[in-house]
Amino acid sequence: MREYMAMNTPTPLDLGRLRHSCAHCSLQQLCLPAGIDAAALQQLERIVRRSRPVQRGERLYRVGTPLGAVFVASSGAFKTVGLNESGEETLLGFHLPGELIGLDGLGEGAHRCEAEALVDAQVCEVPLDQLSAVAMQLPSLHRQLLRVIGQGVDRDHDHTSLLVRRQASERIALFMQGLGQRYAQIGQDGHRFRLPMSREDIARYLGLALETVSRGLGRLQDDGVIAVHGRQIQILDPDELARLAQGEEDCEPARQRRRG
Amino acid sequence: MREYMAMNTPTPLDLGRLRHSCAHCSLQQLCLPAGIDAAALQQLERIVRRSRPVQRGERLYRVGTPLGAVFVASSGAFKTVGLNESGEETLLGFHLPGELIGLDGLGEGAHRCEAEALVDAQVCEVPLDQLSAVAMQLPSLHRQLLRVIGQGVDRDHDHTSLLVRRQASERIALFMQGLGQRYAQIGQDGHRFRLPMSREDIARYLGLALETVSRGLGRLQDDGVIAVHGRQIQILDPDELARLAQGEEDCEPARQRRRG
DNA sequence: CGGGAGCTTGATATGACTCAACTAGCGTGG
DNA sequence: CCACGCTAGTTGAGTCATATCAAGCTCCCG
């Protein structure tokens, strides 16, 4: 958060944030409140624990933690990491503001993965039993709950179709493109953003070696598709990025390689 | 249901099947009815369209089909295949009896993938609006609905941790092991089963070339871990399979390769 | 200024893909 | 009943992309 503050919100504390409610949240249209009526919103607000700060590296829950609540970041970013029997970690997903965290564990009643803040963040916490109870009273909230669950499933499926791609360059292009789209969806600049995760996280998310990710990004930069400065990313040529993401390997005749 | 019966199962009709209900279904404990009380079960039965036969190759829904119902096979097997913009297909999952099909599309209200029967099958269909309506009356069913949704998410995550494995042999071993476990869960023999899917389907599910799958299975057979006769599989050495699945590459000193 | 994590870059080895031929199994039709 | 053709699966040879190992670099942060 230090970084963010320095970069984006000069004064250390935005008082408005303290008064934040679902009704005033910029993410309202993306989050549980989307599409529910005023009465339902009030009910929902009553049970939501709002905007708790979470430090980088802090975990919302661990493997085995009984499922008690779902979370939504209002700022920052999270990763969810699965641990299998043999102790290996699998990077299951990244979660930007507005995207529900903690649906795993719905199956067994306890979390099968861990949710860790990639940068300092703010999270809203929604106790699941209360959410269920309210959802059973309010059809619109019930629908919306199923909708955000479905969106999580969709993101998992997107991840899967990333992972089955053969070419590393394809996975990387698709990842950057998808991230840009997700930033755009939450009202941030989809062409210029800061990666909240390390190269290693990206590599594990994409099923690649971290060196391959590094090289892939370098290549995209050399080709003039994106600009990379550490974690700062700028998408220079979205169309070309989309082309590469769809497996159409360059062969670009007119475009020169290496410092385009 | 009458129509279905009349249409598709001409003479060799098992009368017992006509009486089939959730209460008598062998999959009861794995399916939506699991853990709900008798009253809830009755309510649920009222809305479930039971045991429609589905032919191999037939699809339950296609991309873009408005989400209207979820499905559970009572016999047979399905695959779900996602189609992305560029027309490429991604094999998102296999569904054995008792495993919910059709949760994708919850996010957008329309299916993003297609569910196709791998072999002739029987499916129960649960209209989603009615299911929602009943779930809102019955806490136990509501809980159970979230639980089966969560199990679907868990399976997707298992798939993901398969895909990030580096070694093809590891993915293949893990796949066979997982399939065996799933068969065991539904009361079938987990050590001896028939694959409902082709090598190509397996390959696409695992993010490998089909030849690699074929070789991998051959290798497992040569090592005496499994026996393969076409799609008929027998797991001979579950412990060794588990070892291989966890990445502990053989180096087996005593065990001889090629026709063990 | 020093330390260290995070990242880049280089050289090399190898595992998996690709292309290709071949086989097994199965249903069809002569 | 066998020949045929088709689909699914196996097996082989060669190439290439990516993992791996190993330096070196850069940027923070103390």
XYZ file of C-alpha atoms (C1' of nucleotides) in Angstrom:
580
model
C 0.000 0.000 0.000
C 2.924 2.263 0.616
C 3.737 2.045 -3.044
C 0.172 2.678 -4.065
C -0.177 5.626 -1.775
C 2.980 7.138 -3.036
C 1.853 6.569 -6.563
C -1.853 7.069 -6.561
C -3.306 8.672 -3.463
C -0.924 11.202 -2.027
C -2.637 11.801 1.313
C -2.184 8.791 3.537
C -5.820 8.194 4.367
C -8.879 8.816 2.308
C -11.603 9.604 4.812
C -14.239 8.824 2.246
C -13.086 5.264 2.365
C -14.103 5.006 5.977
C -17.658 5.821 5.029
C -17.562 3.353 2.226
C -20.603 1.219 1.842
C -21.760 -1.112 -0.864
C -24.075 1.609 -2.091
C -21.167 3.969 -2.594
C -18.556 1.451 -3.640
C -17.185 1.975 -7.099
C -17.276 -1.769 -7.571
C -20.925 -2.054 -6.807
C -21.855 -3.090 -10.301
C -19.341 -5.916 -10.315
C -19.799 -7.278 -6.888
C -22.535 -8.959 -4.955
C -24.715 -5.839 -4.932
C -24.959 -5.715 -8.714
C -28.525 -5.729 -9.865
C -30.185 -6.080 -6.513
C -32.767 -3.613 -5.317
C -32.370 -0.991 -2.623
C -33.989 -3.038 0.101
C -31.784 -6.007 -0.664
C -28.756 -3.760 -0.700
C -29.565 -2.557 2.762
C -29.907 -6.104 4.017
C -26.621 -7.029 2.411
C -24.833 -4.039 3.861
C -25.920 -5.083 7.287
C -23.927 -8.302 7.094
C -20.887 -7.154 5.146
C -17.798 -6.362 7.156
C -16.319 -3.593 5.143
C -12.891 -2.672 3.931
C -10.551 -4.268 6.381
C -6.947 -3.528 5.441
C -4.840 -6.563 4.626
C -1.095 -6.376 4.309
C 0.896 -7.781 1.467
C 1.680 -11.403 2.241
C -1.155 -11.743 4.730
C -3.568 -14.605 4.161
C -7.343 -14.464 4.350
C -7.502 -18.170 5.119
C -5.376 -21.259 4.934
C -5.830 -24.831 3.825
C -8.175 -26.498 6.255
C -9.698 -23.302 7.574
C -13.409 -23.986 7.951
C -15.325 -22.083 5.345
C -16.895 -19.159 7.145
C -16.980 -16.253 4.779
C -16.316 -15.131 1.258
C -14.205 -12.093 0.504
C -14.067 -9.345 -2.055
C -11.163 -6.965 -2.354
C -12.088 -3.353 -2.858
C -8.486 -2.555 -3.641
C -5.272 -4.524 -4.025
C -4.990 -8.041 -5.373
C -4.886 -11.612 -4.140
C -3.695 -14.968 -5.284
C -5.157 -18.328 -4.349
C -2.716 -21.185 -3.985
C -3.697 -24.818 -3.726
C -1.648 -27.315 -1.765
C -1.806 -30.940 -2.746
C -0.909 -33.920 -0.607
C 2.666 -34.003 -1.782
C 3.170 -30.454 -0.620
C 3.348 -28.883 -4.059
C 1.725 -25.535 -4.563
C -0.515 -24.724 -7.491
C -1.357 -21.157 -8.331
C -5.083 -21.404 -8.916
C -6.011 -17.823 -9.538
C -5.493 -14.114 -9.216
C -8.235 -11.951 -7.798
C -8.650 -8.305 -8.629
C -11.031 -5.963 -6.823
C -14.649 -7.019 -7.182
C -13.842 -10.679 -7.801
C -15.104 -13.097 -5.191
C -12.532 -14.991 -3.155
C -13.113 -18.100 -1.097
C -15.601 -20.155 -3.045
C -13.313 -23.099 -2.846
C -14.192 -24.935 0.295
C -17.859 -24.777 -0.596
C -17.500 -28.415 -1.567
C -15.919 -29.746 1.590
C -16.809 -26.991 4.017
C -13.146 -26.182 4.530
C -10.722 -24.339 2.328
C -8.520 -26.359 0.015
C -6.387 -23.407 -0.875
C -4.926 -20.260 0.627
C -5.704 -16.675 -0.326
C -2.757 -14.333 0.023
C -2.580 -10.604 -0.574
C -0.120 -9.803 -3.363
C -0.002 -6.154 -2.323
C -1.567 -4.239 0.510
C -5.302 -4.450 0.047
C -8.723 -3.699 1.417
C -11.214 -6.525 1.708
C -14.864 -6.811 2.467
C -15.842 -9.975 4.271
C -19.237 -11.593 3.930
C -20.097 -14.290 6.471
C -21.478 -17.133 4.452
C -24.194 -18.311 6.770
C -25.648 -14.839 6.978
C -25.293 -14.383 3.252
C -27.150 -17.632 2.699
C -29.839 -16.623 5.118
C -30.379 -13.276 3.449
C -30.172 -14.784 -0.031
C -32.970 -17.142 0.905
C -35.164 -14.141 1.617
C -34.195 -12.122 -1.431
C -34.495 -13.677 -4.853
C -32.441 -10.948 -6.480
C -29.547 -11.553 -4.120
C -29.847 -15.289 -4.590
C -29.623 -14.876 -8.332
C -26.710 -12.538 -7.957
C -24.901 -14.949 -5.661
C -25.194 -17.688 -8.248
C -24.032 -15.227 -10.876
C -20.816 -14.273 -9.109
C -20.164 -17.946 -8.360
C -20.589 -18.613 -12.050
C -18.179 -15.832 -12.913
C -15.613 -17.526 -10.712
C -16.178 -20.771 -12.575
C -15.790 -18.897 -15.846
C -12.459 -17.490 -14.721
C -11.280 -20.976 -13.794
C -12.249 -22.172 -17.250
C -10.381 -19.289 -18.832
C -7.382 -20.354 -16.810
C -7.761 -23.890 -18.088
C -7.862 -22.797 -21.702
C -4.716 -20.807 -21.037
C -2.959 -23.844 -19.672
C -3.728 -26.159 -22.547
C -2.077 -23.802 -25.028
C 1.075 -25.336 -26.371
C 3.155 -22.237 -27.006
C 4.497 -20.315 -24.053
C 4.248 -17.086 -26.038
C 0.544 -17.717 -26.536
C -0.102 -18.249 -22.854
C 1.799 -15.118 -21.940
C 0.061 -12.952 -24.520
C -3.317 -14.309 -23.452
C -2.495 -13.662 -19.831
C -1.533 -10.060 -20.409
C -4.536 -9.471 -22.583
C -6.887 -10.993 -20.039
C -5.392 -8.983 -17.223
C -5.816 -5.791 -19.205
C -9.446 -6.640 -19.828
C -10.033 -7.327 -16.171
C -8.486 -4.004 -15.196
C -10.630 -2.245 -17.755
C -13.697 -3.934 -16.296
C -13.047 -2.486 -12.880
C -12.636 0.974 -14.302
C -8.859 1.087 -14.356
C -6.676 1.597 -17.367
C -6.583 -1.664 -19.255
C -3.602 -0.579 -21.312
C -1.379 0.644 -18.538
C -1.203 -1.149 -15.229
C 1.102 -2.492 -12.615
C 1.365 -6.235 -12.166
C 0.619 -7.106 -8.560
C 2.298 -10.492 -8.857
C 5.879 -11.629 -9.350
C 7.239 -13.324 -12.439
C 7.343 -16.519 -10.439
C 3.636 -16.251 -9.654
C 2.866 -15.662 -13.306
C 5.021 -18.620 -14.263
C 3.279 -20.940 -11.862
C -0.101 -19.651 -12.975
C 0.806 -20.347 -16.594
C 2.537 -23.648 -15.963
C 5.881 -22.330 -17.216
C 9.355 -21.713 -15.876
C 9.845 -18.194 -14.637
C 12.662 -17.651 -17.093
C 10.280 -18.477 -19.909
C 7.875 -15.815 -18.690
C 10.666 -13.299 -18.492
C 11.804 -14.116 -21.995
C 8.265 -14.048 -23.298
C 7.655 -10.577 -21.935
C 10.988 -9.438 -23.295
C 10.034 -10.743 -26.691
C 6.690 -8.959 -26.613
C 8.539 -5.787 -25.759
C 11.093 -6.252 -28.518
C 8.233 -6.695 -30.935
C 6.695 -3.446 -29.808
C 3.529 -5.101 -28.520
C 3.937 -4.091 -24.895
C 6.307 -2.009 -22.827
C 7.708 -3.600 -19.702
C 9.419 -1.800 -16.850
C 9.630 -4.297 -14.059
C 6.026 -4.776 -13.069
C 4.796 -1.731 -14.919
C 3.085 -2.797 -18.106
C 1.825 -0.838 -21.043
C -0.008 -2.446 -23.889
C 1.114 -0.656 -27.023
C -0.501 -2.749 -29.721
C -3.668 -4.439 -28.450
C -4.561 -5.856 -31.845
C -1.220 -7.514 -32.240
C -1.454 -8.818 -28.687
C -4.830 -10.336 -29.489
C -3.404 -11.919 -32.623
C -0.561 -13.471 -30.711
C -2.924 -14.603 -27.980
C -4.910 -16.510 -30.546
C -1.911 -18.476 -31.602
C -1.235 -16.658 -34.814
C 2.487 -16.731 -34.485
C 4.054 -13.606 -35.889
C 5.599 -14.296 -39.300
C 5.033 -10.565 -39.486
C 6.843 -9.610 -42.665
C 6.843 -5.824 -42.470
C 7.475 -5.552 -38.764
C 11.089 -5.765 -37.745
C 12.183 -7.757 -34.732
C 14.505 -6.713 -31.899
C 13.713 -3.179 -30.841
C 10.769 -2.542 -33.135
C -40.734 -38.431 -18.754
C -43.380 -40.621 -20.324
C -42.530 -39.226 -23.720
C -38.885 -39.893 -23.235
C -39.504 -43.434 -22.313
C -41.812 -43.980 -25.222
C -39.420 -42.362 -27.596
C -36.161 -43.896 -26.799
C -36.498 -47.171 -24.984
C -38.788 -49.270 -27.122
C -38.914 -52.828 -25.835
C -36.122 -53.756 -23.454
C -37.550 -51.581 -20.747
C -36.513 -52.049 -17.186
C -39.672 -51.441 -15.234
C -37.653 -50.737 -12.172
C -36.325 -47.716 -13.935
C -39.805 -46.294 -14.249
C -40.032 -46.194 -10.522
C -36.677 -44.598 -10.290
C -36.685 -41.589 -8.080
C -34.061 -39.635 -6.247
C -35.004 -41.553 -3.135
C -34.142 -44.849 -4.796
C -31.245 -43.669 -6.892
C -27.969 -45.313 -6.094
C -26.291 -41.952 -6.492
C -28.464 -40.269 -3.955
C -25.666 -39.665 -1.520
C -23.534 -37.978 -4.159
C -26.079 -35.895 -5.890
C -28.312 -33.002 -5.022
C -30.405 -35.076 -2.619
C -27.434 -35.851 -0.365
C -28.082 -34.791 3.173
C -31.475 -33.243 2.689
C -34.482 -34.346 4.662
C -37.437 -36.371 3.433
C -39.689 -33.385 2.894
C -37.020 -31.600 0.903
C -36.417 -34.720 -1.131
C -40.072 -34.861 -2.085
C -39.991 -31.245 -3.187
C -36.887 -31.871 -5.205
C -38.310 -34.965 -6.857
C -41.262 -32.946 -8.012
C -39.073 -30.747 -10.192
C -36.489 -33.245 -11.419
C -36.997 -34.644 -14.867
C -35.617 -38.100 -14.455
C -33.426 -40.380 -16.453
C -33.789 -39.249 -19.989
C -31.644 -41.369 -22.288
C -28.955 -39.488 -24.179
C -27.066 -41.034 -27.062
C -23.339 -41.002 -27.446
C -22.361 -37.796 -29.210
C -25.582 -36.008 -28.284
C -25.205 -32.659 -26.558
C -27.138 -31.438 -23.555
C -26.550 -27.838 -24.543
C -24.354 -25.765 -26.795
C -22.416 -22.557 -26.520
C -24.886 -19.729 -26.249
C -27.778 -21.886 -25.082
C -29.545 -19.880 -22.378
C -28.945 -21.479 -19.034
C -32.148 -23.260 -18.150
C -31.247 -26.354 -16.217
C -28.451 -28.291 -14.656
C -27.931 -31.960 -15.391
C -26.716 -35.023 -13.588
C -25.983 -38.259 -15.338
C -27.239 -41.351 -13.587
C -25.247 -43.493 -15.975
C -22.781 -42.901 -18.776
C -20.318 -40.045 -18.981
C -20.046 -36.575 -20.443
C -17.392 -34.127 -21.463
C -17.664 -30.360 -21.435
C -15.856 -28.516 -24.180
C -15.272 -24.784 -24.217
C -15.048 -22.819 -27.437
C -13.072 -19.623 -27.475
C -13.398 -16.795 -29.938
C -10.754 -18.175 -32.253
C -12.721 -21.380 -32.598
C -10.354 -23.557 -30.607
C -11.839 -26.170 -28.350
C -10.749 -26.722 -24.792
C -11.694 -29.868 -22.951
C -12.811 -28.454 -19.635
C -13.962 -31.536 -17.834
C -15.283 -35.057 -17.702
C -18.436 -35.798 -15.791
C -19.220 -39.153 -14.284
C -22.599 -40.109 -12.845
C -23.574 -37.942 -9.892
C -21.429 -34.999 -10.949
C -23.314 -31.832 -11.790
C -23.155 -30.599 -15.372
C -24.016 -27.139 -16.607
C -22.828 -24.771 -13.923
C -20.940 -22.816 -16.490
C -23.279 -20.220 -17.815
C -24.271 -19.263 -14.300
C -22.045 -16.254 -14.782
C -23.458 -14.950 -18.029
C -26.802 -16.693 -18.071
C -25.848 -18.623 -21.184
C -23.585 -21.604 -21.619
C -19.993 -20.983 -22.576
C -19.300 -24.606 -23.273
C -20.969 -27.695 -24.655
C -21.783 -30.897 -22.816
C -21.541 -34.009 -24.954
C -22.265 -37.600 -24.042
C -19.151 -39.748 -24.400
C -21.203 -42.935 -24.311
C -24.898 -43.616 -24.170
C -26.142 -42.165 -20.921
C -29.092 -41.393 -18.724
C -29.483 -37.876 -17.376
C -31.673 -36.184 -14.866
C -32.497 -32.593 -15.663
C -33.202 -29.984 -13.008
C -34.730 -26.719 -14.205
C -32.715 -24.039 -12.548
C -35.450 -21.548 -11.803
C -37.467 -24.194 -10.036
C -34.404 -25.450 -8.221
C -33.667 -21.936 -7.058
C -37.222 -21.437 -5.956
C -37.251 -24.636 -3.941
C -33.777 -24.014 -2.553
C -35.002 -20.696 -1.220
C -37.625 -22.527 0.796
C -35.403 -25.300 2.041
C -32.179 -24.453 3.829
C -30.861 -28.000 3.557
C -31.274 -28.003 -0.200
C -29.750 -24.568 -0.464
C -26.698 -25.754 1.454
C -26.488 -28.848 -0.679
C -26.732 -26.825 -3.863
C -23.787 -24.718 -2.777
C -21.952 -27.890 -1.830
C -22.272 -29.529 -5.232
C -21.322 -26.254 -6.884
C -18.248 -26.218 -4.692
C -17.409 -29.781 -5.662
C -17.467 -28.684 -9.276
C -15.065 -25.879 -8.445
C -12.861 -28.385 -6.637
C -12.760 -30.599 -9.698
C -11.772 -27.640 -11.846
C -8.964 -26.883 -9.432
C -7.817 -30.490 -9.541
C -7.747 -30.172 -13.299
C -5.641 -27.040 -12.995
C -3.093 -28.703 -10.759
C -2.906 -31.506 -13.299
C -2.175 -29.071 -16.080
C 0.638 -27.231 -14.382
C 2.600 -30.465 -13.935
C 5.677 -30.397 -16.087
C 6.070 -34.089 -16.826
C 3.585 -35.728 -19.156
C 3.977 -38.990 -17.243
C 2.918 -37.221 -14.077
C -0.215 -35.795 -15.625
C -1.177 -39.142 -17.066
C -0.604 -41.024 -13.832
C -2.547 -38.409 -11.897
C -5.364 -38.581 -14.383
C -5.689 -42.336 -14.145
C -5.477 -42.246 -10.395
C -8.111 -39.530 -10.148
C -10.441 -41.344 -12.489
C -10.108 -44.501 -10.441
C -10.955 -42.583 -7.297
C -13.993 -41.045 -8.917
C -15.245 -44.432 -10.051
C -14.721 -45.785 -6.569
C -16.736 -42.887 -5.178
C -19.752 -43.780 -7.263
C -19.596 -47.356 -6.141
C -17.873 -48.802 -9.184
C -14.583 -50.614 -9.259
C -11.856 -48.023 -8.963
C -9.193 -50.450 -10.084
C -10.878 -51.798 -13.152
C -12.891 -49.602 -15.438
C -13.524 -48.666 -19.016
C -12.478 -45.235 -20.209
C -15.479 -43.483 -21.703
C -13.288 -41.018 -23.588
C -10.873 -41.311 -26.482
C -7.124 -40.839 -26.276
C -7.612 -37.558 -28.046
C -10.031 -36.359 -25.387
C -7.579 -37.350 -22.681
C -4.798 -35.577 -24.527
C -6.754 -32.371 -24.829
C -7.819 -32.593 -21.212
C -4.214 -32.982 -20.151
C -2.802 -30.425 -22.553
C -0.701 -33.049 -24.346
C -0.438 -34.556 -27.792
C -2.434 -37.721 -28.258
C 0.675 -39.690 -29.062
C 2.170 -38.644 -25.775
C -0.842 -40.020 -23.926
C -0.610 -43.270 -25.824
C 3.078 -43.590 -25.027
C 2.505 -42.652 -21.416
C -0.098 -45.344 -20.974
C 2.151 -47.822 -22.737
C 4.948 -46.948 -20.403
C 2.739 -47.400 -17.337
C 1.772 -50.779 -18.682
C 5.358 -51.777 -19.376
C 6.190 -50.830 -15.819
C 3.435 -53.063 -14.534
C 1.524 -50.209 -12.952
C -1.607 -50.571 -15.031
C -2.953 -52.918 -17.688
C -4.321 -51.337 -20.831
C -6.503 -53.041 -23.402
C -7.844 -50.278 -25.563
C -10.129 -48.373 -23.255
C -10.212 -51.083 -20.644
C -8.016 -50.136 -17.733
C -6.852 -52.061 -14.746
C -4.788 -50.500 -12.017
C -2.333 -53.145 -10.902
C -0.123 -51.182 -8.543
C -2.035 -48.286 -6.962
C 0.842 -47.328 -4.683
C 3.276 -47.052 -7.536
C 0.692 -45.092 -9.509
C 0.349 -42.684 -6.614
C 4.110 -42.341 -6.409
C 4.387 -41.530 -10.088
C 1.460 -39.140 -9.834
C 3.323 -37.204 -7.207
C 6.245 -36.655 -9.472
C 8.559 -39.163 -7.904
C 10.037 -40.327 -11.148
C 10.871 -43.977 -11.058
C 14.627 -44.545 -10.762
C 13.274 -47.848 -9.544
C 16.391 -49.960 -9.282
C 14.889 -53.405 -8.781
C 12.013 -53.056 -11.210
C 12.895 -53.850 -14.789
C 11.520 -51.814 -17.653
C 9.802 -53.062 -20.855
C 7.519 -55.928 -20.034
C 7.946 -55.964 -16.258
C 27.076 1.857 0.322
C 25.933 -2.975 0.902
C 22.713 -6.689 0.769
C 19.244 -9.253 -1.262
C 15.251 -10.389 -3.688
C 13.380 -10.120 -8.155
C 14.371 -10.214 -12.730
C 17.021 -10.846 -17.065
C 20.032 -13.211 -20.048
C 22.929 -17.064 -21.831
C 24.188 -22.006 -22.845
C 22.760 -26.588 -22.861
C 19.994 -30.853 -22.546
C 15.868 -33.162 -23.017
C 11.081 -34.140 -23.176
C 7.284 -33.590 -25.912
C 5.422 -32.334 -30.425
C 5.148 -33.293 -35.224
C 5.035 -36.021 -39.098
C 4.458 -40.474 -40.712
C 3.735 -45.263 -41.099
C 1.592 -49.016 -39.328
C -1.856 -52.021 -36.606
C -6.181 -53.424 -34.348
C -10.887 -53.461 -34.099
C -15.333 -52.835 -36.016
C -19.251 -52.247 -38.888
C -20.734 -52.432 -43.680
C -21.846 -54.412 -47.764
C -20.866 -57.438 -51.423
C -18.298 -65.024 -44.549
C -14.758 -62.346 -45.996
C -13.023 -58.077 -48.058
C -13.120 -53.509 -47.397
C -12.677 -49.173 -45.416
C -12.828 -46.425 -41.571
C -11.760 -44.884 -37.038
C -8.949 -45.288 -32.949
C -4.756 -46.310 -31.256
C 0.280 -47.515 -31.341
C 4.968 -46.938 -32.566
C 9.089 -44.704 -34.641
C 12.390 -40.885 -36.093
C 13.689 -36.270 -35.985
C 13.197 -31.480 -34.563
C 12.337 -27.750 -31.611
C 10.629 -25.361 -27.633
C 11.116 -25.052 -23.102
C 13.207 -26.527 -18.650
C 17.312 -26.314 -16.264
C 21.544 -24.647 -14.638
C 24.299 -20.691 -14.040
C 25.733 -15.845 -14.201
C 24.919 -11.285 -13.952
C 22.010 -7.275 -13.397
C 18.733 -3.749 -11.166
C 16.221 -1.779 -8.056
C 14.746 -1.253 -3.369
C 15.474 -0.804 1.306
C 18.048 -0.666 5.060
